[in-house]
Coordinates of C-alpha atoms (C1' of nucleotides) in Angstrom, one line a residue:
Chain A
X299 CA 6.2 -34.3 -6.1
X300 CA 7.7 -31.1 -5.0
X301 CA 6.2 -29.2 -2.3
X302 CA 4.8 -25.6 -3.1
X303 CA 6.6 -22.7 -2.3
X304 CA 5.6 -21.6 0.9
X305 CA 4.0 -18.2 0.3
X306 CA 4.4 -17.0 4.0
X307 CA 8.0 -18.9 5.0
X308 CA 7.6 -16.7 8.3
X309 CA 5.6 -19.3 9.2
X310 CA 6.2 -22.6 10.1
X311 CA 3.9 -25.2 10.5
X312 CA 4.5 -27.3 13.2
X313 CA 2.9 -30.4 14.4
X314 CA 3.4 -30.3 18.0
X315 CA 2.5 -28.2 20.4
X316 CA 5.1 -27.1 21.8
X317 CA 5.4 -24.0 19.2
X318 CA 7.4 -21.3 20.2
X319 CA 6.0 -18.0 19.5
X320 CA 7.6 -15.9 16.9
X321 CA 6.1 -13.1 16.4
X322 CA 6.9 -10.8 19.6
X323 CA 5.3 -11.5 23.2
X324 CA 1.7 -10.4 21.8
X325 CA 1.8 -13.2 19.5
X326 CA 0.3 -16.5 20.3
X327 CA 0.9 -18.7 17.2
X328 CA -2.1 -20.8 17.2
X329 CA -5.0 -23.0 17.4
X330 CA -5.4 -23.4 13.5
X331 CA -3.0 -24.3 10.8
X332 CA -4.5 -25.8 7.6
X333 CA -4.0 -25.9 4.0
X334 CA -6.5 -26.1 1.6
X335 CA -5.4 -27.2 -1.5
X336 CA -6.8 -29.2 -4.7
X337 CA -6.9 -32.4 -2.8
X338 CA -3.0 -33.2 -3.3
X339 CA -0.8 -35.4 -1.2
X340 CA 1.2 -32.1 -0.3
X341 CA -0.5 -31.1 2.9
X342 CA 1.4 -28.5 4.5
X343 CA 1.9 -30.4 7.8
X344 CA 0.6 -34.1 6.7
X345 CA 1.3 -36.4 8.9
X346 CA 0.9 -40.1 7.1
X347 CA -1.9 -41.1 5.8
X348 CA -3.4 -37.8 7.1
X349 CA -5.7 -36.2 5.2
X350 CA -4.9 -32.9 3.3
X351 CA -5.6 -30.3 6.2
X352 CA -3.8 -30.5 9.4
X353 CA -4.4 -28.6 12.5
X354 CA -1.7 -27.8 15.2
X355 CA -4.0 -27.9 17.8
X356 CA -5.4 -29.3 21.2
X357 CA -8.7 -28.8 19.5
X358 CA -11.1 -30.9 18.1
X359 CA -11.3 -31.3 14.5
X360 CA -13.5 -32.8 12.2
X361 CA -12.6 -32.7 8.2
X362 CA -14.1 -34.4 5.6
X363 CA -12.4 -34.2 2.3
X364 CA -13.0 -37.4 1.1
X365 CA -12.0 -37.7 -2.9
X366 CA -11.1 -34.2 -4.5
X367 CA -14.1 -32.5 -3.1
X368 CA -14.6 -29.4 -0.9
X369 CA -13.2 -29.7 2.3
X370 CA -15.4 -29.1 5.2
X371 CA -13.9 -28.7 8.8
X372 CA -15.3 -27.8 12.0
X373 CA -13.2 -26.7 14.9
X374 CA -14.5 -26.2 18.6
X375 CA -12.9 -24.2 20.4
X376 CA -14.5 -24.5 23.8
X377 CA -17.8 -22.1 22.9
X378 CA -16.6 -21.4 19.8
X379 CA -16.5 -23.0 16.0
X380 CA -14.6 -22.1 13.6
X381 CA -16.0 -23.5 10.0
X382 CA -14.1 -23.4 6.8
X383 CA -15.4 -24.4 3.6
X384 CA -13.0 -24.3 0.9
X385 CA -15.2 -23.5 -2.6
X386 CA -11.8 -22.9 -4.3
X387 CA -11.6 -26.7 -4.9
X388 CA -15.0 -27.3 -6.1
X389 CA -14.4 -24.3 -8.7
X390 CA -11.2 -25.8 -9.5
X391 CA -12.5 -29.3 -10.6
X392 CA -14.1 -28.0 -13.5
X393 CA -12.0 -24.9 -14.2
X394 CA -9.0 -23.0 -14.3
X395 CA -6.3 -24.9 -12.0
X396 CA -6.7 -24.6 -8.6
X397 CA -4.4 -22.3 -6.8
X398 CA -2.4 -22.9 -3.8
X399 CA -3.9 -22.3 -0.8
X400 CA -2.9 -21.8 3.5
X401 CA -4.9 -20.6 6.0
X402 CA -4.0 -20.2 9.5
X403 CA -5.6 -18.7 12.8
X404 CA -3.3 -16.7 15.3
X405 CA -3.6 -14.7 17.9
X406 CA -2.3 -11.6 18.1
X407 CA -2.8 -8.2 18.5
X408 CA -1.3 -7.2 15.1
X409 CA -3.8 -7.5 12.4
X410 CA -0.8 -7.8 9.8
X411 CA 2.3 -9.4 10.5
X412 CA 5.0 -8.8 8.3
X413 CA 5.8 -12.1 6.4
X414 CA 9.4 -11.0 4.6
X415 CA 7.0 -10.1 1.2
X416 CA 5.8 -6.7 -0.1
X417 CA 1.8 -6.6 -0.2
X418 CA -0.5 -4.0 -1.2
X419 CA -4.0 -3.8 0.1
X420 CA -6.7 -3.3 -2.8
X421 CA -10.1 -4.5 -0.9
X422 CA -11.9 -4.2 2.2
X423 CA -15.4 -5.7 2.7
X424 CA -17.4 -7.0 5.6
X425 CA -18.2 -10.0 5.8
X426 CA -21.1 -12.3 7.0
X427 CA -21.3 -13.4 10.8
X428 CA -18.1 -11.2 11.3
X429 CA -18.2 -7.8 12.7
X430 CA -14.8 -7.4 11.7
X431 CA -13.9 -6.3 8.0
X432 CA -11.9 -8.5 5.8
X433 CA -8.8 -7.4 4.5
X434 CA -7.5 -8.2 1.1
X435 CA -3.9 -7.8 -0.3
X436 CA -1.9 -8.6 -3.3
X437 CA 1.6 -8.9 -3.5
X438 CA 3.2 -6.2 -5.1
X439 CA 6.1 -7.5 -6.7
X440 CA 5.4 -7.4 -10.3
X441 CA 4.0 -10.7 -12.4
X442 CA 3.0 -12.2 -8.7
X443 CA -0.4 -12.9 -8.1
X444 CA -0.3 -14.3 -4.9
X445 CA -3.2 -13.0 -2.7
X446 CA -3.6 -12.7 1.1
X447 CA -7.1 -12.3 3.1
X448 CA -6.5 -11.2 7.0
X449 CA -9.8 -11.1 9.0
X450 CA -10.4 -11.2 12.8
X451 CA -12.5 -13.6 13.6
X452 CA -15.8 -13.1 14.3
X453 CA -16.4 -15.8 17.6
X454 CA -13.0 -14.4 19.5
X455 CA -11.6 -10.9 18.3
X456 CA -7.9 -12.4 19.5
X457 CA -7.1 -14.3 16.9
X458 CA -6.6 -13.4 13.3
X459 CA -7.2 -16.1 10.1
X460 CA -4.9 -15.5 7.7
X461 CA -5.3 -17.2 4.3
X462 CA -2.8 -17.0 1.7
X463 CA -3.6 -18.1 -1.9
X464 CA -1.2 -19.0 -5.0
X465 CA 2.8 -19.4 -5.1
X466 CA 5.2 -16.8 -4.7
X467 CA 7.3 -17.2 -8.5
X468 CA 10.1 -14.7 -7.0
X469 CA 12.5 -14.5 -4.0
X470 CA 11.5 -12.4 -0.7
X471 CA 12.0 -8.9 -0.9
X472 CA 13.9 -9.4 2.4
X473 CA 15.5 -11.6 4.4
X474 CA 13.8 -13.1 7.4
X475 CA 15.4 -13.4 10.7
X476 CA 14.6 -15.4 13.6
X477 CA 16.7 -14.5 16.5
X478 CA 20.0 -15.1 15.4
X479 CA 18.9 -17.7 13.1
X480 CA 18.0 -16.9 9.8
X481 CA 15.3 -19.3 9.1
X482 CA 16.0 -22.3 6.5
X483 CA 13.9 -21.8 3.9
X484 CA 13.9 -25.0 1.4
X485 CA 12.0 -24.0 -1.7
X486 CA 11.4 -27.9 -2.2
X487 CA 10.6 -28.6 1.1
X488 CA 9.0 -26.1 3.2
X489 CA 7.0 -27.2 5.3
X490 CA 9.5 -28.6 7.6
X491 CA 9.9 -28.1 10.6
X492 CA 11.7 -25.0 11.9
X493 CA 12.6 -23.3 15.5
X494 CA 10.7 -19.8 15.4
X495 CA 11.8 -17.9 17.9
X496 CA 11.4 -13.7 17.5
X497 CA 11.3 -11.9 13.7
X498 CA 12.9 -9.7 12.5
X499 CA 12.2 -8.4 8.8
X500 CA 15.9 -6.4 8.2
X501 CA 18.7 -8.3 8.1
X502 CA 21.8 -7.5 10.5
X503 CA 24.1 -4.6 9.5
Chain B
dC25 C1' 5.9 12.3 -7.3
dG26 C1' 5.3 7.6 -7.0
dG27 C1' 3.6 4.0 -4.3
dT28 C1' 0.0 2.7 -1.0
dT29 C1' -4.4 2.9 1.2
dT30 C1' -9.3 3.8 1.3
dT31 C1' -13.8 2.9 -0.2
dG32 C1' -17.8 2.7 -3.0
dA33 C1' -19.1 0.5 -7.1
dC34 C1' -19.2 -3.3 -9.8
dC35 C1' -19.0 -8.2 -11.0
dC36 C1' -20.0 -13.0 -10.4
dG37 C1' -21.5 -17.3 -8.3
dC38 C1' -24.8 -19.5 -5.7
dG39 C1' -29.2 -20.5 -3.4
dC40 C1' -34.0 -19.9 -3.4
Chain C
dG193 C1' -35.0 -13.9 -12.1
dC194 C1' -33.6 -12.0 -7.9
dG195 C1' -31.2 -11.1 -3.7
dC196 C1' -27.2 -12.0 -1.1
dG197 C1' -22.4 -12.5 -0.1
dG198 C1' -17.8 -12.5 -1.4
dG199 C1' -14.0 -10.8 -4.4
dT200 C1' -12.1 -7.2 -7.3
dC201 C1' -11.6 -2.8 -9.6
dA202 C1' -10.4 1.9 -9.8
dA203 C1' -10.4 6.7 -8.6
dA204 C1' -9.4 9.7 -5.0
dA205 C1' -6.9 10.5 -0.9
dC206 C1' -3.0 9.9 1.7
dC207 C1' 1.9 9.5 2.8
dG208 C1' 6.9 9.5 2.8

DNA sequence: CGGTTTTGACCCGCGC
DNA sequence: GCGCGGGTCAAAACCG
C-alpha cells in the first residue's frame, strides 16, 4: 500500500536519536513522534513487526493497540506522563473513514512552526489538565480539510504536541528548505528518513 | 478590502 | 437526563 501523504513534510520522523534539530537553535525536535491512524500497517516510522505508533525516544513507552482498537500509550518522562488516547479510531470503526492522523511532541519556544502549508486558526479552547489553551487550525487552501491542533503541554511548558489530522490533496504552498538542501519529499514514501538541518520556508532568489 | 485571528456560543459524544 | 469536555462555528475585530 502507499504511504499517506505526509501532512507536515517539514518533519521527519526519524528513528534514531541522533536527530538533528531543524527548526532554529531553540528547537529541540523531540521526545515523542507517533502516528495514530486506523490501525494500518503504515506507521509513520514502523520499524518491523512494530506496532502502529512509534516513538523516537529514550523514553519509556507502553502502547497497546492490539486489533483495530484505540490506541493507548503512556510515556514517562522522568516525573512526567504524557497519555494519548486516540478516540478517532474507535469512532472510525463504525463510521465515516478514519482520517489520517500524526502527533508529535517538540520542544520549542515557538508555539507554531511553519510547516511549508498555509493554515488558518478558527478555534481556541482550554483544555482539561492543561493550563495552556489549545490551538486549532485548518488549512486554508481551498477543498483541504486537513486540520492541525498545537497545545503546550500541560506537565512541561517546553514542549509543544502537535497533531495533524487528514491528507494534504494539493502541493505546498511553498517550497521547503533545509540548509542548502531542499528536502526530498516522496509523496509515496514519506516517512523516510531525511537530514534536517535549519528551515527555511522561501525558497532561494 | 480581503484574509486572518479572536472568542463566546453552540453542538455532540461520553460517562455517570 | 444531565453535566462535562472537546471540537467547530461564526461574527466581530484586527491587520497588511
Amino acid at each position: 500500500m502507499n504511504f499517506p501523504q505526509n501532512p507536515n513534510p517539514n518533519f521527519t520522523f526519524l528513528s534514531d536519536e541522533n536527530f538533528i534539530s531543524p527548526f532554529m537553535d531553540n528547537f529541540d525536535f523531540a521526545n515523542l513522534m507517533f502516528e495514530v491512524d486506523e490501525g494500518g500497517n503504515n506507521g509513520l516510522v514502523q520499524e518491523e513487526n512494530s506496532p502502529p505508533i512509534s516513538i523516537v525516544s529514550s523514553e519509556t513507552l507502553t502502547c497497546d493497540s492490539s486489533g483495530s482498537g484505540s490506541a493507548v500509550m503512556t510515556l514517562s518522562k522522568k516525573d512526567s506522563t504524557f497519555d494519548c488516547i486516540n478516540r478517532g479510531i474507535k469512532d472510525a470503526e463504525t463510521k465515516e473513514p478514519p482520517s489520517h492522523r500524526v502527533a508529535f511532541r517538540t520542544r520549542s519556544k515557538m508555539d507554531v512552526m511553519d510547516d511549508g502549508y498555509k493554515w488558518r486558526k478558527y478555534g481556541k479552547k482550554s483544555v482539561k489538565n492543561n493550563i495552556n489553551k489549545r490551538n486549532y487550525y485548518k488549512c486554508s487552501s481551498e477543498g483541504c480539510m486537513v486540520k492541525k491542533r498545537i497545545e503546550r503541554d500541560g506537565k512541561d511548558a517546553a514542549y509543544v504536541i502537535t497533531t495533524y489530522e487528514g491528507v494534504h490533496n494539493h502541493e505546498i504552498p511553498s517550497h521547503v528548505y533545509y540548509s542548502d538542501m531542499v528536502l526530498s519529499y516522496d509523496h509515496n514514501n514519506w516517512n523516510q528518513h531525511s537530514l534536517l538541518q535549519s528551515i527555511h520556508t522561501s525558497p532561494p532568489s
